Short mmCIF file of C-alpha atoms and ligand atoms in Angstrom, two decimals:
data_model
loop_
_atom_site.label_atom_id
_atom_site.label_comp_id
_atom_site.label_asym_id
_atom_site.label_seq_id
_atom_site.Cartn_x
_atom_site.Cartn_y
_atom_site.Cartn_z
CA MET J 20 -112.22 52.69 66.87
CA GLN J 21 -111.11 52.62 70.41
CA LYS J 22 -107.95 50.74 70.56
CA THR J 23 -106.77 48.24 73.59
CA ALA J 24 -103.44 48.44 75.02
CA LEU J 25 -101.58 46.01 77.51
CA ILE J 26 -98.77 47.07 79.48
CA THR J 27 -96.67 44.73 81.64
CA GLY J 28 -94.73 46.74 84.13
CA VAL J 29 -97.26 49.37 84.39
CA THR J 30 -96.27 50.04 88.15
CA GLY J 31 -92.72 51.21 86.70
CA GLN J 32 -91.35 54.40 85.70
CA ASP J 33 -91.85 54.01 82.01
CA GLY J 34 -95.08 52.10 82.63
CA SER J 35 -96.83 54.81 84.61
CA PHE J 36 -95.79 57.30 81.87
CA LEU J 37 -96.84 55.16 79.01
CA ALA J 38 -100.24 54.46 80.60
CA GLU J 39 -100.79 58.38 80.83
CA PHE J 40 -99.90 58.79 77.48
CA LEU J 41 -101.97 56.03 75.83
CA LEU J 42 -104.97 56.99 78.12
CA ASP J 43 -104.69 60.56 76.55
CA LYS J 44 -104.70 59.03 72.97
CA GLY J 45 -108.15 57.34 74.08
CA TYR J 46 -106.73 53.77 74.39
CA ASP J 47 -108.32 51.35 76.87
CA VAL J 48 -105.37 50.68 78.89
CA HIS J 49 -104.93 47.44 80.74
CA GLY J 50 -101.69 47.01 83.03
CA THR J 51 -100.19 43.92 84.99
CA ILE J 52 -99.26 44.11 88.55
CA ARG J 53 -97.60 41.66 90.85
CA ARG J 54 -99.14 40.68 94.25
CA SER J 55 -97.03 42.35 97.23
CA SER J 56 -97.32 42.62 100.67
CA VAL J 57 -96.81 46.37 100.66
CA ASP J 58 -98.25 48.85 98.26
CA PHE J 59 -95.98 49.54 95.22
CA ARG J 60 -98.65 51.40 93.23
CA GLU J 61 -97.35 54.73 93.96
CA ARG J 62 -96.57 55.58 90.48
CA ILE J 63 -100.12 54.91 89.05
CA ALA J 64 -102.32 55.69 92.09
CA HIS J 65 -103.70 58.76 90.39
CA LEU J 66 -104.78 56.51 87.40
CA GLU J 67 -106.69 54.23 89.42
CA GLY J 68 -110.57 54.44 89.42
CA THR J 69 -110.33 55.92 85.58
CA PRO J 70 -112.95 53.89 83.61
CA ARG J 71 -110.42 53.21 80.69
CA PHE J 72 -107.72 52.03 83.09
CA HIS J 73 -107.98 48.24 84.36
CA LEU J 74 -105.39 46.38 86.18
CA HIS J 75 -104.73 42.43 86.27
CA TYR J 76 -102.37 40.37 88.13
CA ALA J 77 -99.80 38.75 86.03
CA ASP J 78 -95.89 37.60 86.37
CA LEU J 79 -93.67 37.37 83.45
CA GLY J 80 -92.29 34.09 85.42
CA ASP J 81 -95.57 32.46 85.06
CA SER J 82 -97.30 31.45 81.50
CA MET J 83 -100.56 30.59 82.79
CA SER J 84 -101.02 34.21 84.21
CA LEU J 85 -99.97 35.61 80.57
CA MET J 86 -102.18 33.48 78.96
CA GLN J 87 -105.10 34.51 80.88
CA VAL J 88 -104.54 38.03 80.74
CA ILE J 89 -103.74 38.33 77.04
CA GLY J 90 -106.66 35.85 76.26
CA LYS J 91 -109.19 37.87 77.98
CA VAL J 92 -108.03 41.54 77.11
CA ARG J 93 -107.25 40.52 73.36
CA PRO J 94 -105.25 43.72 73.26
CA ASP J 95 -104.24 45.34 69.81
CA GLU J 96 -100.73 46.44 71.50
CA ILE J 97 -98.56 44.74 74.05
CA TYR J 98 -95.91 47.20 75.56
CA ASN J 99 -93.77 44.53 77.37
CA LEU J 100 -91.87 46.78 80.04
CA ALA J 101 -91.81 44.35 83.17
CA ALA J 102 -88.16 43.25 83.88
CA GLN J 103 -85.75 43.00 86.46
CA SER J 104 -84.40 46.19 85.44
CA HIS J 105 -81.34 46.86 87.64
CA VAL J 106 -77.98 45.92 86.22
CA GLN J 107 -75.99 45.66 89.35
CA VAL J 108 -78.91 43.54 90.94
CA SER J 109 -78.59 41.35 88.01
CA PHE J 110 -75.27 40.14 89.21
CA ASP J 111 -76.86 38.82 92.55
CA VAL J 112 -80.08 37.23 91.12
CA PRO J 113 -78.88 36.29 87.56
CA GLU J 114 -81.24 33.10 87.27
CA PHE J 115 -84.20 35.48 88.13
CA THR J 116 -83.29 38.06 85.81
CA ALA J 117 -82.84 35.55 83.05
CA ASN J 118 -86.29 34.14 83.78
CA VAL J 119 -87.91 37.33 83.61
CA ASP J 120 -85.87 39.42 81.21
CA ALA J 121 -85.18 36.42 78.82
CA THR J 122 -87.88 33.61 78.93
CA GLY J 123 -90.14 36.22 80.02
CA VAL J 124 -90.25 37.63 76.38
CA LEU J 125 -90.78 34.20 75.00
CA ARG J 126 -93.84 33.60 77.18
CA ILE J 127 -95.64 36.62 76.01
CA LEU J 128 -94.84 35.98 72.29
CA GLU J 129 -96.14 32.41 72.79
CA ALA J 130 -99.13 33.79 74.72
CA VAL J 131 -100.17 35.93 71.85
CA ARG J 132 -99.63 33.07 69.46
CA LEU J 133 -101.56 30.64 71.57
CA CYS J 134 -104.34 33.02 71.73
CA GLY J 135 -104.67 33.23 68.02
CA LEU J 136 -103.61 37.27 68.10
CA THR J 137 -100.80 36.48 65.69
CA ARG J 138 -102.34 38.69 63.24
CA THR J 139 -104.06 41.50 65.17
CA CYS J 140 -101.46 42.14 68.08
CA ARG J 141 -98.59 44.36 67.76
CA ILE J 142 -95.73 43.88 70.39
CA TYR J 143 -93.35 46.34 71.49
CA GLN J 144 -90.26 44.90 73.35
CA ALA J 145 -88.14 47.10 75.93
CA SER J 146 -84.71 46.71 74.73
CA THR J 147 -81.81 48.40 75.80
CA SER J 148 -78.54 50.04 75.30
CA GLU J 149 -77.05 47.61 77.58
CA LEU J 150 -76.96 45.32 74.62
CA TYR J 151 -73.99 47.13 73.39
CA GLY J 152 -72.20 46.87 76.85
CA LYS J 153 -68.47 46.75 76.25
CA VAL J 154 -69.00 48.82 73.40
CA GLU J 155 -67.47 48.29 69.89
CA GLU J 156 -67.95 51.60 68.25
CA VAL J 157 -69.26 55.11 69.40
CA PRO J 158 -71.68 56.42 69.20
CA GLN J 159 -73.98 53.45 68.93
CA ASN J 160 -76.72 52.69 66.21
CA GLU J 161 -79.06 49.97 65.12
CA LYS J 162 -76.01 48.57 63.05
CA THR J 163 -73.52 48.62 66.28
CA PRO J 164 -72.33 44.95 67.03
CA PHE J 165 -73.65 43.93 70.45
CA HIS J 166 -71.53 42.88 73.23
CA PRO J 167 -73.55 42.48 76.51
CA TYR J 168 -71.51 42.88 79.84
CA SER J 169 -73.95 41.99 82.63
CA PRO J 170 -76.49 39.01 83.15
CA TYR J 171 -79.24 41.75 82.73
CA ALA J 172 -77.75 42.52 79.54
CA VAL J 173 -77.23 38.81 78.39
CA ALA J 174 -80.90 38.23 79.02
CA LYS J 175 -81.98 41.20 77.16
CA LEU J 176 -80.21 39.87 74.28
CA TYR J 177 -82.19 37.08 74.31
CA GLY J 178 -85.53 38.87 74.38
CA TYR J 179 -83.91 40.92 71.41
CA TRP J 180 -83.44 37.89 69.31
CA ILE J 181 -86.44 35.91 70.13
CA VAL J 182 -88.65 39.00 68.95
CA LYS J 183 -86.75 39.19 65.95
CA GLU J 184 -87.16 35.45 65.31
CA TYR J 185 -90.93 35.66 65.64
CA ARG J 186 -91.16 38.61 63.70
CA GLU J 187 -89.42 36.31 60.68
CA ALA J 188 -90.49 32.94 61.49
CA TYR J 189 -94.40 34.08 62.21
CA ASP J 190 -94.75 37.41 60.41
CA MET J 191 -95.53 39.04 63.64
CA PHE J 192 -95.76 42.68 64.13
CA CYS J 193 -92.95 42.54 67.06
CA CYS J 194 -90.43 45.24 67.54
CA SER J 195 -87.46 46.33 69.90
CA GLY J 196 -86.78 49.80 71.22
CA ILE J 197 -83.08 49.87 71.97
CA LEU J 198 -83.64 52.66 74.48
CA PHE J 199 -80.60 54.33 75.96
CA ASN J 200 -80.87 55.43 79.85
CA HIS J 201 -84.09 57.69 80.57
CA GLU J 202 -84.88 59.24 83.61
CA SER J 203 -87.29 61.06 85.43
CA GLU J 204 -88.71 62.13 88.96
CA ARG J 205 -90.33 58.54 89.09
CA ARG J 206 -86.91 56.91 88.51
CA GLY J 207 -86.00 54.17 91.33
CA GLU J 208 -84.09 55.28 93.81
CA THR J 209 -81.09 53.11 93.33
CA PHE J 210 -80.28 54.21 89.83
CA VAL J 211 -77.35 56.83 89.99
CA THR J 212 -79.49 59.74 88.46
CA ARG J 213 -82.17 59.54 91.31
CA LYS J 214 -79.72 58.46 93.72
CA ILE J 215 -77.78 61.99 93.22
CA THR J 216 -80.93 64.01 92.94
CA LEU J 217 -82.51 62.76 95.96
CA ALA J 218 -79.11 63.04 97.96
CA ALA J 219 -78.72 66.53 96.70
CA ALA J 220 -81.92 67.66 97.92
CA ARG J 221 -81.47 65.98 101.42
CA ILE J 222 -77.87 67.42 101.74
CA ALA J 223 -79.22 71.00 101.05
CA GLN J 224 -82.06 70.49 103.37
CA GLY J 225 -79.76 69.17 106.39
CA LYS J 226 -81.16 65.48 105.96
CA GLN J 227 -77.97 63.57 104.93
CA GLU J 228 -74.37 63.93 105.50
CA LYS J 229 -72.70 62.52 102.24
CA LEU J 230 -73.29 60.72 99.12
CA TYR J 231 -71.38 57.41 98.20
CA LEU J 232 -70.99 56.51 94.57
CA GLY J 233 -69.22 53.82 92.59
CA ASN J 234 -67.74 54.60 89.04
CA LEU J 235 -67.99 58.55 88.60
CA SER J 236 -66.34 58.53 84.91
CA SER J 237 -69.03 56.20 83.53
CA LEU J 238 -70.72 57.85 80.56
CA ARG J 239 -74.29 57.79 79.68
CA ASP J 240 -76.73 59.33 77.18
CA TRP J 241 -79.71 60.52 79.45
CA GLY J 242 -82.98 61.38 78.37
CA TYR J 243 -86.50 62.01 79.80
CA ALA J 244 -88.49 59.12 80.38
CA LYS J 245 -91.86 61.03 79.31
CA ASP J 246 -90.25 61.90 76.01
CA TYR J 247 -89.21 58.33 75.35
CA VAL J 248 -92.63 56.51 75.89
CA GLU J 249 -94.07 58.61 73.00
CA CYS J 250 -91.36 56.72 70.84
CA MET J 251 -92.63 53.48 72.08
CA TRP J 252 -95.91 54.03 70.54
CA LEU J 253 -94.62 55.62 67.55
CA ILE J 254 -92.59 52.18 66.89
CA LEU J 255 -96.03 50.29 66.86
CA GLN J 256 -97.62 52.63 64.77
CA ASN J 257 -94.71 52.35 62.11
CA GLU J 258 -95.82 50.77 58.63
CA LYS J 259 -93.22 47.86 59.20
CA PRO J 260 -92.13 46.16 62.23
CA GLU J 261 -88.37 47.46 62.71
CA ASP J 262 -86.12 48.12 65.62
CA PHE J 263 -85.23 51.53 66.67
CA VAL J 264 -82.34 53.23 68.80
CA ILE J 265 -83.85 55.87 70.94
CA ALA J 266 -81.44 58.18 72.70
CA THR J 267 -80.62 61.98 72.68
CA GLY J 268 -77.19 61.85 70.92
CA GLU J 269 -75.72 63.55 73.99
CA GLN J 270 -73.18 62.01 76.24
CA HIS J 271 -72.49 63.06 80.13
CA SER J 272 -70.56 61.66 83.04
CA VAL J 273 -71.76 60.32 86.62
CA ARG J 274 -69.53 63.25 87.60
CA GLU J 275 -70.96 65.83 85.33
CA PHE J 276 -74.70 64.76 86.59
CA CYS J 277 -73.51 65.04 90.15
CA GLN J 278 -72.27 68.72 89.75
CA LEU J 279 -75.37 69.81 87.85
CA ALA J 280 -77.61 68.58 90.35
CA PHE J 281 -75.77 70.08 93.53
CA HIS J 282 -75.66 73.38 91.41
CA HIS J 283 -79.56 73.32 91.30
CA VAL J 284 -79.64 73.08 95.20
CA GLY J 285 -77.08 76.03 95.41
CA ILE J 286 -73.80 73.90 95.80
CA GLU J 287 -70.94 74.30 93.70
CA LEU J 288 -69.07 70.76 93.75
CA GLU J 289 -65.45 70.64 92.92
CA PHE J 290 -63.87 66.96 92.56
CA SER J 291 -60.35 66.32 93.30
CA GLY J 292 -58.43 62.85 93.89
CA GLU J 293 -58.41 59.94 91.62
CA GLY J 294 -60.21 56.50 91.64
CA GLU J 295 -61.52 55.39 95.27
CA ASN J 296 -59.96 58.74 96.74
CA GLU J 297 -61.95 60.78 94.39
CA LYS J 298 -64.22 63.42 96.36
CA GLY J 299 -66.69 65.98 95.70
CA ILE J 300 -66.01 69.11 97.72
CA ASP J 301 -68.25 71.98 98.50
CA LYS J 302 -66.43 74.92 96.97
CA ALA J 303 -67.90 77.34 99.60
CA THR J 304 -67.42 75.50 102.86
CA GLY J 305 -64.70 72.66 102.05
CA ARG J 306 -67.01 70.16 103.13
CA VAL J 307 -66.53 66.75 101.10
CA LEU J 308 -70.27 66.00 100.21
CA VAL J 309 -69.37 62.98 97.62
CA GLU J 310 -67.03 59.87 98.15
CA VAL J 311 -66.67 56.75 96.25
CA SER J 312 -67.49 53.43 97.66
CA PRO J 313 -66.27 50.27 95.96
CA ASP J 314 -69.51 48.75 97.12
CA PHE J 315 -70.99 50.31 93.95
CA TYR J 316 -68.47 48.97 91.58
CA ARG J 317 -69.89 46.34 89.39
CA PRO J 318 -68.10 43.10 88.48
CA THR J 319 -67.98 44.37 84.80
CA ASP J 320 -69.42 47.83 84.15
CA VAL J 321 -70.53 49.43 80.77
CA VAL J 322 -68.93 52.94 80.62
CA ASN J 323 -69.35 54.35 77.24
CA LEU J 324 -73.01 54.49 75.86
CA TRP J 325 -73.82 57.13 73.50
CA GLY J 326 -76.63 56.42 71.22
CA ASP J 327 -77.27 57.98 67.53
CA PRO J 328 -81.25 58.32 67.21
CA SER J 329 -80.77 59.51 63.17
CA LYS J 330 -82.92 56.48 62.34
CA ALA J 331 -85.95 57.41 64.97
CA LYS J 332 -85.76 60.95 63.86
CA ARG J 333 -86.02 60.33 60.37
CA GLU J 334 -88.50 57.40 60.11
CA LEU J 335 -90.76 58.21 62.99
CA GLY J 336 -90.38 61.98 63.28
CA TRP J 337 -89.38 61.72 66.94
CA ASN J 338 -87.62 64.83 68.42
CA PRO J 339 -84.75 63.45 70.50
CA THR J 340 -83.93 66.56 72.11
CA LYS J 341 -87.52 67.75 73.39
CA THR J 342 -86.17 67.90 76.95
CA SER J 343 -82.71 69.05 77.31
CA PHE J 344 -80.09 67.20 79.75
CA GLN J 345 -80.06 70.53 81.74
CA GLU J 346 -83.79 70.55 81.92
CA LEU J 347 -83.82 66.74 82.96
CA VAL J 348 -81.49 67.49 85.91
CA LYS J 349 -83.62 70.47 87.06
CA ILE J 350 -87.04 68.49 86.74
CA MET J 351 -85.72 65.70 89.03
CA VAL J 352 -84.00 67.95 91.42
CA ASP J 353 -87.06 70.37 91.89
CA ALA J 354 -89.16 67.22 92.40
CA ASP J 355 -86.70 65.78 95.08
CA MET J 356 -86.46 69.14 96.79
CA ALA J 357 -90.34 69.34 97.21
CA LYS J 358 -90.33 65.67 98.44
CA VAL J 359 -87.76 65.96 100.95
CA ALA J 360 -89.48 69.56 102.28
CA VAL J 361 -92.87 67.82 102.52
CA GLU J 362 -91.05 64.63 104.50
CA LYS J 363 -89.56 67.19 106.67
CA ALA J 364 -92.76 69.06 107.36
CA SER J 365 -94.66 65.93 108.06
CA GLU J 366 -91.78 64.90 110.60
CA HIS J 367 -92.00 68.21 112.28
CA ILE J 368 -95.88 67.82 112.62
CA ARG J 369 -95.39 64.06 114.07
CA THR J 370 -92.65 65.40 116.46
CA ASN J 371 -94.78 68.38 117.77
CA LEU J 372 -98.20 66.05 117.84
CA ALA J 373 -96.20 63.43 119.92
CA GLU J 374 -94.98 66.50 122.30
CA TYR J 375 -98.48 67.93 122.64
CA LEU J 376 -100.07 64.52 123.43
CA GLU J 377 -97.62 64.06 125.95
CA LYS J 378 -98.10 67.43 127.65
CA GLY J 379 -101.82 66.76 127.36
CA ILE J 380 -102.32 69.75 125.22
CA VAL J 381 -104.02 67.91 122.83
CA LYS J 382 -106.06 64.50 123.54
P1 LIG K 12 -88.76 49.84 86.50
O1 LIG K 12 -89.11 50.96 87.09
O2 LIG K 12 -87.84 49.15 87.08
O3 LIG K 12 -90.06 48.74 86.39
C1 LIG K 12 -90.01 47.46 85.90
C2 LIG K 12 -91.38 46.82 86.04
O4 LIG K 12 -91.34 45.42 85.81
C3 LIG K 12 -92.30 47.13 87.45
O5 LIG K 12 -93.50 47.58 87.06
C4 LIG K 12 -92.10 46.12 87.91
O6 LIG K 12 -93.03 45.32 88.84
C5 LIG K 12 -92.22 44.87 86.89
N1 LIG K 12 -91.64 43.55 87.01
C6 LIG K 12 -90.73 43.14 87.61
N2 LIG K 12 -90.55 42.13 87.60
C7 LIG K 12 -91.62 41.35 86.95
C8 LIG K 12 -92.14 40.12 86.85
N3 LIG K 12 -91.29 38.95 87.27
N4 LIG K 12 -93.48 39.87 86.40
C9 LIG K 12 -94.05 40.98 85.99
N5 LIG K 12 -93.60 42.19 86.24
C10 LIG K 12 -92.38 42.40 86.73
O7 LIG K 12 -88.17 50.08 84.98
P2 LIG K 12 -88.48 50.97 83.84
O8 LIG K 12 -86.94 51.97 83.98
O9 LIG K 12 -89.75 51.48 84.05
O10 LIG K 12 -87.93 50.21 82.55
C11 LIG K 12 -89.06 49.63 82.01
C12 LIG K 12 -88.18 48.56 80.76
O11 LIG K 12 -87.60 49.27 79.96
C13 LIG K 12 -87.60 47.58 81.70
O12 LIG K 12 -87.78 46.50 80.77
C14 LIG K 12 -86.22 47.99 81.47
O13 LIG K 12 -85.47 46.61 81.68
C15 LIG K 12 -86.11 48.61 80.17
N6 LIG K 12 -85.26 49.50 79.98
C16 LIG K 12 -85.28 50.72 80.69
C17 LIG K 12 -84.27 51.81 80.46
C18 LIG K 12 -84.23 52.96 81.28
O14 LIG K 12 -83.36 53.71 81.45
N7 LIG K 12 -85.03 53.42 82.06
C19 LIG K 12 -83.58 51.77 79.29
C20 LIG K 12 -83.51 50.65 78.45
C21 LIG K 12 -84.56 49.86 78.82
P3 LIG K 12 -92.99 45.79 90.32
O15 LIG K 12 -93.37 47.18 90.80
O16 LIG K 12 -93.83 44.74 90.93
O17 LIG K 12 -91.60 45.55 90.97
O1 LIG K 13 -75.88 53.30 86.38
C1 LIG K 13 -72.56 53.90 87.69
C2 LIG K 13 -72.73 52.66 87.47
O2 LIG K 13 -77.77 52.09 87.61
C3 LIG K 13 -75.40 53.89 85.47
C4 LIG K 13 -81.34 50.55 83.68
O3 LIG K 13 -82.54 51.57 83.52
O4 LIG K 13 -80.12 52.00 82.09
C5 LIG K 13 -80.29 51.42 83.40
O5 LIG K 13 -79.04 50.77 83.56
C6 LIG K 13 -74.01 54.18 85.53
C7 LIG K 13 -73.31 53.03 85.91
O6 LIG K 13 -78.03 52.55 85.28
C8 LIG K 13 -73.37 54.37 90.94
O7 LIG K 13 -71.62 51.83 87.28
C9 LIG K 13 -71.77 54.86 89.74
O8 LIG K 13 -71.97 52.65 84.94
O9 LIG K 13 -78.32 54.38 86.94
P1 LIG K 13 -77.53 52.98 86.64
P2 LIG K 13 -77.36 51.51 84.16
O10 LIG K 13 -76.88 50.30 84.77
O11 LIG K 13 -76.99 52.17 83.04
C10 LIG K 13 -80.10 50.70 80.92
C11 LIG K 13 -80.17 51.53 79.81
C12 LIG K 13 -81.19 49.74 81.38
O12 LIG K 13 -81.70 49.35 80.34
C13 LIG K 13 -81.27 49.25 82.63
O13 LIG K 13 -82.61 48.80 82.99
O14 LIG K 13 -73.61 54.75 87.00
N1 LIG K 13 -72.82 54.58 88.94
N2 LIG K 13 -72.29 55.17 91.10
C14 LIG K 13 -73.71 54.26 89.71
N3 LIG K 13 -74.87 53.42 89.58
C15 LIG K 13 -75.51 53.11 90.56
N4 LIG K 13 -76.73 52.54 90.36
N5 LIG K 13 -75.54 53.61 92.01
C16 LIG K 13 -74.37 54.07 92.10
O15 LIG K 13 -74.12 54.53 93.30
#
């Protein structure tokens, strides 16, 4: 029988990949969007018009909108991916972050209960490796104690615990995927990986002089978002509702990510200096291409994330190394090289057209 899924945050990186994945599996896919004065539907534009793909207005801060959409769609599965997902931004808007990332999860769970779907609807909650924060053990698994270290992480910790509570109190099939950083060519441009791949492409094509970053020594376990959405689905197909760590089991620094991204555009970077004085220098020309700016330092920073995906491998049959770190960086750099080339070409056309119009060559 055809299943129905509801994805909150369908316009985000993960939401767009998950929608594609579920449509391929034959699901009827419903997504929630927010009203905006400009169009932010770039990541799902190619899906709009697909007969089994439907969009609804809803906001995680607004119980009534959630009740309405859940009551109308009556989904078999809900993937709650909507969040204020930027850790640094959570220091600027902590109350908003708590409202969406903590209480928002409660609103979804209650809406499911109030709509009478407790027995039929399975819920996936987008939990995060940020829960480990100021880490208490390396690598981190499902039993590692949490030590959240940002307003974002504290809000997500509430989401994690309220899901566990509803599972035990009401016997609901609701689970958290504790996902480590996952990136892609669709990653938001202010997350460090995408900021780097876009800058490498722009610098290589003469569209940017320098890249300014914060903590270059921060360590992350970076995977490919397209591989991770499969795991979200597997978690909900499991016999029992359980939480899983999803990670690659490999760790790299921001500095290493930078070197590899620049390598793919033909620039070999050498880092020298320390702290705020560290610089990334083009070995061939001696030009400084990367500098440190304290503007990107966080009041508290999570610096040692490294996941142990053994449980997901063993119990879900998931392959954590489908896309290697090297392949991930290449996918992102190739996509940004193409994006910048297209931007340059359209700028060129616009400039020529303006000149031809001015000279009366075209009317
Ligand atoms: P993302 O690209 O930032 O997408 C977030 C989505 O949430 C967007 O669709 C956004 O809609 C929506 N949203 C934000 N506030 C909302 C609100 N008040 N009501 C309804 N929708 C709202 O994030 P992502 O990287 O795809 O991550 C998906 C989820 O996984 C998030 O919950 C994130 O915290 C979590 N997570 C991500 C990672 C990672 O490495 N990517 C790792 C662990 C956990 P607009 O387009 O309208 O802004
Ligand atoms: O930072 C350092 C920064 O913003 C990674 C979200 O998807 O993953 C993401 O959160 C590291 C941090 O991701 C810059 O200090 C250095 O240590 O790319 P990020 P994040 O904070 O790990 C988790 C799992 C989530 O759940 C979140 O939703 O890189 N860093 N220089 C920088 N970070 C940024 N953004 N910009 C810099 O210039």
